[in-house]
Amino acid sequence: MAQHTIGVIMNGVTGRMGTNQHLIRSIKAIREQGGVLLKNEDTLMPDPILIGRNEKKLKTLAEAHGIERYSTDLEAALVDDYNEIYFDSQTTVRRADSIKQAIAAGKHIYCEKPTATNLEGSIELAKLAKEAGIKNGVVQDKLFLPGLLKLKRLIDSGFFGQMLSVRMEFGYWVFEGDWQEAQRPSWNYRKEDGGGIIVDMFAHWRYVIDNLFGNVKAVSCLGATHIPERIDESGERYKATADDAAYGTFELENGVIVQANSSWAVRVNRDDLLTIQVDGTEGSAVAGLRDCKVQHRVNTPKPTWNPDIENPFDFQSQWQDVPTNDVYDNGFKVQWELFLKHVFAGEEFPWDLLEGAKGTQLSDLGLQSWQERRWVEVPEIRL
């Protein structure tokens, strides 16, 4: 058994998501476990170099997590043949240009979504990667959440019979920043900086819907900016120019109807920050981030409408938990391991930049639907 090393450029990991999910819970965790185990029982060890604009932040982050390499010089990292993979978790407005540089340097690409600020930019990246012959992938983390993996198991088993509808509820109250610090960075609420919940979340909903429920045929979306002013990281008041809530309906090619409410201005009265309810002719399920519960046709209660009496049903108690039959690792880490094996050993990795472009497409069409106040068809993307 041999251990192989692969250099990984990590650009933009000083941000919240980059630090927590991609550096600490993915790359650092992979290094601490001794690398990624390959089919031939060799191991592959990622050797990251942290890239950013603030050398002090990079140095602090690297020292805190045992990372030897960091730099503010992206070009130098790209020309170094030791570094085979370029990863990008910068803000959306910076991502496409850096990915183009990395493709031109012959690096394999792995990145966060949205891959670009509009569909044309996302398609261009997918085309450039295809022409360059480099391997590429996009983070689609929610597919690896334990709750959604349990839901996928139910779908594959035929539990639902004919699937009818899906209702997705996502969000929580993000404080305005006046009397409590906001949980998300201020750029999320500025359209000019690539912010907005439609741009953010519709990319997620596209791959969740496509991979679990069916291909999206058409979209209807209403966006809103419920909180018009917020306080930024410097304590300065600013105008929120981006949408902080979106109410979407998606028609699928197989006839399933999906409703998705996404909001950073909602207080949570549900089991999790994300819940997905699937209803079918034979049964229903509700999945959260980690758990999933079901109600089969034979266990379905028979209520009748009567507002004159107290509700005689304890509806919540009439669902059964789906057992945790597998060991679930961090979803970001799982996908990182799959991509590393894809690059080094040629193993399958279907979530490429074209799939990322599909997410950007749905965001763009959601914004168009809101602006034009109508249903919009979702055409097939051809490279």
Short mmCIF file of C-alpha atoms in Angstrom, two decimals:
data_model
loop_
_atom_site.label_atom_id
_atom_site.label_comp_id
_atom_site.label_asym_id
_atom_site.label_seq_id
_atom_site.Cartn_x
_atom_site.Cartn_y
_atom_site.Cartn_z
CA MET A 1 0.00 0.00 0.00
CA ALA A 2 1.30 3.42 -0.95
CA GLN A 3 0.31 6.95 -0.06
CA HIS A 4 -0.03 9.53 -2.81
CA THR A 5 -0.14 13.30 -2.33
CA ILE A 6 -2.11 15.82 -4.36
CA GLY A 7 -1.80 19.60 -4.13
CA VAL A 8 -5.08 21.47 -3.69
CA ILE A 9 -5.44 25.23 -4.10
CA MET A 10 -8.20 26.45 -1.76
CA ASN A 11 -9.30 29.99 -2.65
CA GLY A 12 -11.75 31.81 -0.41
CA VAL A 13 -11.66 29.56 2.64
CA THR A 14 -11.41 32.43 5.14
CA GLY A 15 -15.18 32.85 4.81
CA ARG A 16 -17.67 31.05 7.04
CA MET A 17 -18.54 28.19 4.69
CA GLY A 18 -15.03 27.78 3.36
CA THR A 19 -13.49 27.58 6.83
CA ASN A 20 -16.05 25.38 8.57
CA GLN A 21 -17.23 22.96 5.91
CA HIS A 22 -14.47 22.78 3.32
CA LEU A 23 -11.32 23.28 5.37
CA ILE A 24 -12.05 22.02 8.89
CA ARG A 25 -14.73 19.38 8.33
CA SER A 26 -13.50 18.19 4.93
CA ILE A 27 -9.82 18.62 4.00
CA LYS A 28 -8.49 18.75 7.58
CA ALA A 29 -10.68 15.79 8.57
CA ILE A 30 -9.49 13.79 5.54
CA ARG A 31 -5.87 14.52 6.47
CA GLU A 32 -6.47 13.51 10.09
CA GLN A 33 -7.98 10.17 9.04
CA GLY A 34 -4.89 9.41 6.96
CA GLY A 35 -6.19 10.40 3.53
CA VAL A 36 -8.75 8.97 1.13
CA LEU A 37 -8.75 5.18 0.73
CA LEU A 38 -8.56 4.10 -2.92
CA LYS A 39 -9.90 0.86 -4.42
CA ASN A 40 -6.40 -0.64 -4.59
CA GLU A 41 -5.99 0.14 -0.85
CA ASP A 42 -3.54 2.97 -1.52
CA THR A 43 -4.35 6.30 0.11
CA LEU A 44 -4.53 9.79 -1.36
CA MET A 45 -3.53 12.71 0.87
CA PRO A 46 -4.66 16.25 -0.06
CA ASP A 47 -2.03 18.92 0.58
CA PRO A 48 -3.83 22.29 0.63
CA ILE A 49 -2.49 25.75 -0.03
CA LEU A 50 -4.79 28.45 1.31
CA ILE A 51 -5.25 31.42 -1.03
CA GLY A 52 -6.84 34.76 -0.21
CA ARG A 53 -6.37 38.51 -0.12
CA ASN A 54 -5.58 38.94 3.59
CA GLU A 55 -2.25 37.37 4.56
CA LYS A 56 -2.87 37.84 8.28
CA LYS A 57 -6.15 35.92 8.12
CA LEU A 58 -4.56 33.19 6.05
CA LYS A 59 -1.64 32.81 8.46
CA THR A 60 -3.96 32.61 11.47
CA LEU A 61 -6.20 30.06 9.78
CA ALA A 62 -3.31 27.94 8.56
CA GLU A 63 -1.59 27.85 11.95
CA ALA A 64 -4.83 27.03 13.74
CA HIS A 65 -5.41 23.94 11.61
CA GLY A 66 -1.94 22.64 10.89
CA ILE A 67 -1.77 23.81 7.27
CA GLU A 68 1.78 24.55 6.12
CA ARG A 69 1.10 26.42 2.88
CA TYR A 70 -0.73 29.71 2.35
CA SER A 71 -0.31 32.66 -0.02
CA THR A 72 -1.94 35.77 -1.43
CA ASP A 73 -0.44 34.99 -4.86
CA LEU A 74 -2.98 32.94 -6.83
CA GLU A 75 -0.95 33.08 -10.04
CA ALA A 76 2.08 31.54 -8.36
CA ALA A 77 -0.04 28.71 -6.98
CA LEU A 78 -1.58 28.09 -10.41
CA VAL A 79 1.76 27.82 -12.23
CA ASP A 80 3.03 25.28 -9.69
CA ASP A 81 2.53 21.81 -11.24
CA TYR A 82 2.38 20.27 -7.77
CA ASN A 83 -1.07 21.79 -7.33
CA GLU A 84 -3.45 19.73 -9.47
CA ILE A 85 -6.83 20.91 -8.12
CA TYR A 86 -8.25 24.40 -7.85
CA PHE A 87 -11.11 24.87 -5.36
CA ASP A 88 -13.14 28.09 -5.13
CA SER A 89 -15.45 29.21 -2.31
CA GLN A 90 -15.08 32.96 -2.84
CA THR A 91 -18.10 35.24 -3.11
CA THR A 92 -20.05 34.60 -6.31
CA VAL A 93 -18.93 37.78 -8.08
CA ARG A 94 -15.25 36.73 -7.84
CA ARG A 95 -15.63 33.05 -8.70
CA ALA A 96 -15.87 32.86 -12.50
CA ASP A 97 -12.74 34.88 -13.28
CA SER A 98 -10.60 32.81 -10.92
CA ILE A 99 -11.96 29.55 -12.30
CA LYS A 100 -11.12 30.72 -15.83
CA GLN A 101 -7.54 31.36 -14.69
CA ALA A 102 -7.35 27.90 -13.18
CA ILE A 103 -8.75 26.21 -16.30
CA ALA A 104 -6.21 28.07 -18.43
CA ALA A 105 -3.50 26.74 -16.08
CA GLY A 106 -4.72 23.17 -16.62
CA LYS A 107 -6.05 22.63 -13.11
CA HIS A 108 -8.95 20.35 -12.27
CA ILE A 109 -11.84 22.44 -10.91
CA TYR A 110 -14.00 21.97 -7.83
CA CYS A 111 -16.11 24.89 -6.67
CA GLU A 112 -19.04 26.18 -4.70
CA LYS A 113 -22.25 27.32 -6.32
CA PRO A 114 -23.51 29.43 -7.95
CA THR A 115 -20.64 28.90 -10.36
CA ALA A 116 -21.18 32.38 -11.89
CA THR A 117 -23.48 35.37 -11.51
CA ASN A 118 -25.59 34.41 -14.55
CA LEU A 119 -26.33 31.48 -16.83
CA GLU A 120 -24.08 32.68 -19.64
CA GLY A 121 -21.12 32.79 -17.26
CA SER A 122 -21.87 29.30 -15.90
CA ILE A 123 -22.20 27.81 -19.38
CA GLU A 124 -18.93 29.44 -20.43
CA LEU A 125 -17.12 27.76 -17.52
CA ALA A 126 -18.60 24.37 -18.41
CA LYS A 127 -17.56 24.79 -22.05
CA LEU A 128 -14.04 25.91 -21.17
CA ALA A 129 -13.58 22.94 -18.84
CA LYS A 130 -14.86 20.52 -21.48
CA GLU A 131 -12.58 21.99 -24.17
CA ALA A 132 -9.59 21.88 -21.82
CA GLY A 133 -10.27 18.24 -20.97
CA ILE A 134 -9.96 18.86 -17.24
CA LYS A 135 -12.03 17.15 -14.57
CA ASN A 136 -14.52 19.38 -12.83
CA GLY A 137 -17.12 19.30 -10.11
CA VAL A 138 -19.56 21.48 -8.20
CA VAL A 139 -20.48 21.20 -4.51
CA GLN A 140 -23.97 19.69 -4.17
CA ASP A 141 -23.83 19.03 -0.46
CA LYS A 142 -27.49 18.55 0.38
CA LEU A 143 -27.60 15.29 -1.58
CA PHE A 144 -25.38 13.82 1.15
CA LEU A 145 -27.41 14.95 4.15
CA PRO A 146 -28.57 11.93 6.23
CA GLY A 147 -32.21 13.02 6.02
CA LEU A 148 -32.10 13.26 2.22
CA LEU A 149 -30.20 9.97 1.91
CA LYS A 150 -33.00 8.30 3.88
CA LEU A 151 -35.53 10.00 1.62
CA LYS A 152 -33.66 8.71 -1.45
CA ARG A 153 -33.80 5.20 0.02
CA LEU A 154 -37.59 5.49 0.29
CA ILE A 155 -37.87 6.70 -3.31
CA ASP A 156 -35.68 3.88 -4.61
CA SER A 157 -37.76 1.31 -2.70
CA GLY A 158 -41.01 2.47 -4.32
CA PHE A 159 -42.44 3.48 -0.94
CA PHE A 160 -44.46 6.42 -2.29
CA GLY A 161 -46.23 4.64 -5.13
CA GLN A 162 -46.99 7.43 -7.58
CA MET A 163 -45.29 10.56 -6.31
CA LEU A 164 -47.71 13.50 -6.30
CA SER A 165 -46.17 16.56 -4.70
CA VAL A 166 -43.23 17.92 -2.71
CA ARG A 167 -43.20 20.80 -0.23
CA MET A 168 -39.86 22.26 0.87
CA GLU A 169 -39.56 24.75 3.71
CA PHE A 170 -36.18 26.36 4.29
CA GLY A 171 -34.98 29.27 6.37
CA TYR A 172 -34.73 31.02 9.70
CA TRP A 173 -34.64 34.52 11.11
CA VAL A 174 -31.37 36.26 10.25
CA PHE A 175 -31.02 39.15 12.68
CA GLU A 176 -30.82 42.61 11.21
CA GLY A 177 -27.56 43.41 13.00
CA ASP A 178 -28.81 46.18 15.28
CA TRP A 179 -29.43 44.58 18.67
CA GLN A 180 -28.07 41.16 17.70
CA GLU A 181 -25.28 40.37 15.26
CA ALA A 182 -26.43 38.90 11.93
CA GLN A 183 -25.66 35.22 11.32
CA ARG A 184 -24.86 35.79 7.63
CA PRO A 185 -22.45 38.25 5.97
CA SER A 186 -23.91 41.51 4.69
CA TRP A 187 -23.07 40.84 1.02
CA ASN A 188 -25.88 38.25 1.03
CA TYR A 189 -28.36 41.15 1.08
CA ARG A 190 -26.77 43.32 -1.61
CA LYS A 191 -27.72 42.45 -5.18
CA GLU A 192 -24.69 44.27 -6.55
CA ASP A 193 -22.41 41.93 -4.57
CA GLY A 194 -24.09 38.76 -5.82
CA GLY A 195 -26.53 38.46 -2.92
CA GLY A 196 -30.12 37.28 -2.84
CA ILE A 197 -31.85 34.12 -1.68
CA ILE A 198 -33.02 33.18 -5.18
CA VAL A 199 -29.44 33.22 -6.50
CA ASP A 200 -28.32 31.32 -3.40
CA MET A 201 -31.00 28.69 -2.86
CA PHE A 202 -32.46 27.93 -6.30
CA ALA A 203 -29.10 26.40 -7.26
CA HIS A 204 -29.61 23.99 -4.35
CA TRP A 205 -33.23 23.30 -5.21
CA ARG A 206 -32.28 22.44 -8.80
CA TYR A 207 -29.95 19.58 -7.91
CA VAL A 208 -32.16 18.34 -5.07
CA ILE A 209 -35.21 18.25 -7.35
CA ASP A 210 -33.36 16.79 -10.36
CA ASN A 211 -31.66 14.04 -8.35
CA LEU A 212 -34.62 13.04 -6.17
CA PHE A 213 -37.92 13.94 -7.77
CA GLY A 214 -37.60 14.56 -11.52
CA ASN A 215 -36.50 17.08 -14.14
CA VAL A 216 -37.79 20.63 -13.77
CA LYS A 217 -40.10 21.65 -16.63
CA ALA A 218 -41.26 25.13 -15.56
CA VAL A 219 -40.94 27.57 -12.66
CA SER A 220 -43.09 30.25 -11.07
CA CYS A 221 -41.45 32.45 -8.46
CA LEU A 222 -42.29 35.43 -6.30
CA GLY A 223 -39.40 37.11 -4.48
CA ALA A 224 -39.47 39.68 -1.70
CA THR A 225 -37.17 41.91 0.32
CA HIS A 226 -38.97 41.78 3.64
CA ILE A 227 -36.25 43.56 5.66
CA PRO A 228 -35.30 46.72 3.70
CA GLU A 229 -32.39 47.86 5.92
CA ARG A 230 -29.72 45.96 7.84
CA ILE A 231 -26.52 46.67 9.80
CA ASP A 232 -23.21 45.47 8.33
CA GLU A 233 -20.09 44.07 10.00
CA SER A 234 -18.79 47.59 10.69
CA GLY A 235 -21.98 48.67 12.42
CA GLU A 236 -23.08 50.76 9.44
CA ARG A 237 -26.66 50.77 8.26
CA TYR A 238 -27.13 49.74 4.61
CA LYS A 239 -30.01 49.24 2.19
CA ALA A 240 -30.86 45.62 1.42
CA THR A 241 -31.04 45.55 -2.38
CA ALA A 242 -31.41 41.76 -2.74
CA ASP A 243 -34.34 39.45 -2.04
CA ASP A 244 -34.40 37.78 1.38
CA ALA A 245 -37.37 35.47 0.64
CA ALA A 246 -38.59 33.49 -2.35
CA TYR A 247 -41.79 31.55 -2.88
CA GLY A 248 -41.35 29.11 -5.77
CA THR A 249 -43.43 26.47 -7.52
CA PHE A 250 -41.82 23.99 -9.90
CA GLU A 251 -43.61 21.77 -12.41
CA LEU A 252 -41.68 18.58 -13.18
CA GLU A 253 -41.71 16.61 -16.41
CA ASN A 254 -43.22 13.61 -14.58
CA GLY A 255 -46.18 15.66 -13.31
CA VAL A 256 -44.92 16.12 -9.74
CA ILE A 257 -45.51 19.61 -8.32
CA VAL A 258 -42.82 21.05 -6.01
CA GLN A 259 -43.36 24.06 -3.77
CA ALA A 260 -40.32 25.65 -2.13
CA ASN A 261 -40.42 28.49 0.38
CA SER A 262 -37.01 29.99 1.16
CA SER A 263 -36.62 32.82 3.66
CA TRP A 264 -34.16 34.59 5.91
CA ALA A 265 -37.09 36.41 7.50
CA VAL A 266 -39.06 33.53 9.02
CA ARG A 267 -39.16 32.14 12.55
CA VAL A 268 -38.87 28.38 12.75
CA ASN A 269 -41.84 26.29 13.86
CA ARG A 270 -40.90 22.98 12.27
CA ASP A 271 -38.57 20.11 13.06
CA ASP A 272 -35.52 21.50 11.25
CA LEU A 273 -34.16 24.47 9.29
CA LEU A 274 -34.97 22.50 6.13
CA THR A 275 -37.94 20.15 5.85
CA ILE A 276 -39.05 18.33 2.72
CA GLN A 277 -42.47 16.63 2.63
CA VAL A 278 -43.17 14.15 -0.15
CA ASP A 279 -46.71 12.86 -0.72
CA GLY A 280 -47.57 9.85 -2.86
CA THR A 281 -50.46 7.49 -3.44
CA GLU A 282 -49.00 4.83 -1.12
CA GLY A 283 -47.35 6.97 1.54
CA SER A 284 -45.75 10.23 2.65
CA ALA A 285 -42.46 11.26 4.23
CA VAL A 286 -40.97 14.34 5.88
CA ALA A 287 -37.18 14.67 5.81
CA GLY A 288 -34.99 17.13 7.69
CA LEU A 289 -31.23 17.52 7.71
CA ARG A 290 -30.65 14.28 9.61
CA ASP A 291 -33.99 12.59 10.26
CA CYS A 292 -36.84 11.30 8.15
CA LYS A 293 -40.29 10.08 9.17
CA VAL A 294 -42.98 8.29 7.19
CA GLN A 295 -46.68 7.56 7.16
CA HIS A 296 -47.90 4.69 4.99
CA ARG A 297 -51.31 4.50 3.40
CA VAL A 298 -52.50 1.90 5.93
CA ASN A 299 -51.48 4.17 8.85
CA THR A 300 -53.10 7.33 7.49
CA PRO A 301 -55.75 8.81 9.84
CA LYS A 302 -59.22 9.78 8.60
CA PRO A 303 -59.97 13.31 9.82
CA THR A 304 -63.07 15.30 8.92
CA TRP A 305 -63.49 19.06 8.98
CA ASN A 306 -65.31 20.19 12.12
CA PRO A 307 -64.17 23.51 13.61
CA ASP A 308 -66.75 23.23 16.41
CA ILE A 309 -64.86 20.59 18.39
CA GLU A 310 -61.34 20.19 19.73
CA ASN A 311 -58.98 18.38 17.35
CA PRO A 312 -59.18 14.67 18.29
CA PHE A 313 -56.00 13.70 16.41
CA ASP A 314 -52.39 13.85 17.51
CA PHE A 315 -51.14 14.02 13.94
CA GLN A 316 -47.44 14.25 14.83
CA SER A 317 -47.43 10.99 16.79
CA GLN A 318 -48.80 9.02 13.84
CA TRP A 319 -45.53 9.09 11.89
CA GLN A 320 -42.70 6.55 12.13
CA ASP A 321 -38.99 7.33 12.08
CA VAL A 322 -36.89 5.89 9.27
CA PRO A 323 -34.07 4.00 11.01
CA THR A 324 -30.46 5.06 10.70
CA ASN A 325 -29.09 1.90 9.10
CA ASP A 326 -25.90 3.50 7.80
CA VAL A 327 -23.07 5.63 9.18
CA TYR A 328 -23.33 9.14 7.76
CA ASP A 329 -20.25 11.32 7.45
CA ASN A 330 -20.21 15.09 6.82
CA GLY A 331 -21.79 15.69 3.40
CA PHE A 332 -19.13 18.16 2.26
CA LYS A 333 -16.38 15.72 3.25
CA VAL A 334 -18.07 12.82 1.44
CA GLN A 335 -18.23 14.81 -1.79
CA TRP A 336 -14.63 15.99 -1.40
CA GLU A 337 -13.50 12.36 -1.10
CA LEU A 338 -15.48 11.44 -4.21
CA PHE A 339 -13.95 14.31 -6.19
CA LEU A 340 -10.40 13.50 -5.07
CA LYS A 341 -10.92 9.89 -6.21
CA HIS A 342 -12.39 11.19 -9.48
CA VAL A 343 -9.29 13.27 -10.20
CA PHE A 344 -6.67 10.76 -9.11
CA ALA A 345 -8.27 7.41 -9.96
CA GLY A 346 -10.90 8.32 -12.56
CA GLU A 347 -13.85 7.24 -10.43
CA GLU A 348 -17.32 8.52 -11.34
CA PHE A 349 -18.36 12.04 -10.36
CA PRO A 350 -21.55 13.22 -12.14
CA TRP A 351 -21.88 16.65 -10.48
CA ASP A 352 -19.87 18.71 -12.95
CA LEU A 353 -19.90 22.35 -14.07
CA LEU A 354 -22.80 21.60 -16.44
CA GLU A 355 -24.85 20.55 -13.41
CA GLY A 356 -23.74 23.78 -11.76
CA ALA A 357 -24.97 25.71 -14.80
CA LYS A 358 -28.39 24.11 -14.36
CA GLY A 359 -28.55 25.62 -10.88
CA THR A 360 -27.65 29.07 -12.18
CA GLN A 361 -30.26 28.64 -14.92
CA LEU A 362 -33.03 27.99 -12.38
CA SER A 363 -31.97 31.05 -10.37
CA ASP A 364 -32.04 33.22 -13.48
CA LEU A 365 -35.44 31.89 -14.53
CA GLY A 366 -36.78 32.36 -11.01
CA LEU A 367 -35.72 36.01 -11.12
CA GLN A 368 -37.28 36.34 -14.60
CA SER A 369 -40.54 34.79 -13.39
CA TRP A 370 -40.67 37.23 -10.47
CA GLN A 371 -39.94 40.23 -12.70
CA GLU A 372 -42.45 39.24 -15.37
CA ARG A 373 -45.00 37.74 -12.94
CA ARG A 374 -45.52 34.56 -14.98
CA TRP A 375 -44.57 30.89 -15.41
CA VAL A 376 -41.27 30.35 -17.27
CA GLU A 377 -40.27 27.18 -19.13
CA VAL A 378 -36.91 25.57 -18.26
CA PRO A 379 -35.12 24.57 -21.50
CA GLU A 380 -32.41 21.93 -21.78
CA ILE A 381 -28.84 23.27 -21.66
CA ARG A 382 -26.62 22.08 -24.50
CA LEU A 383 -22.89 22.74 -24.54
#
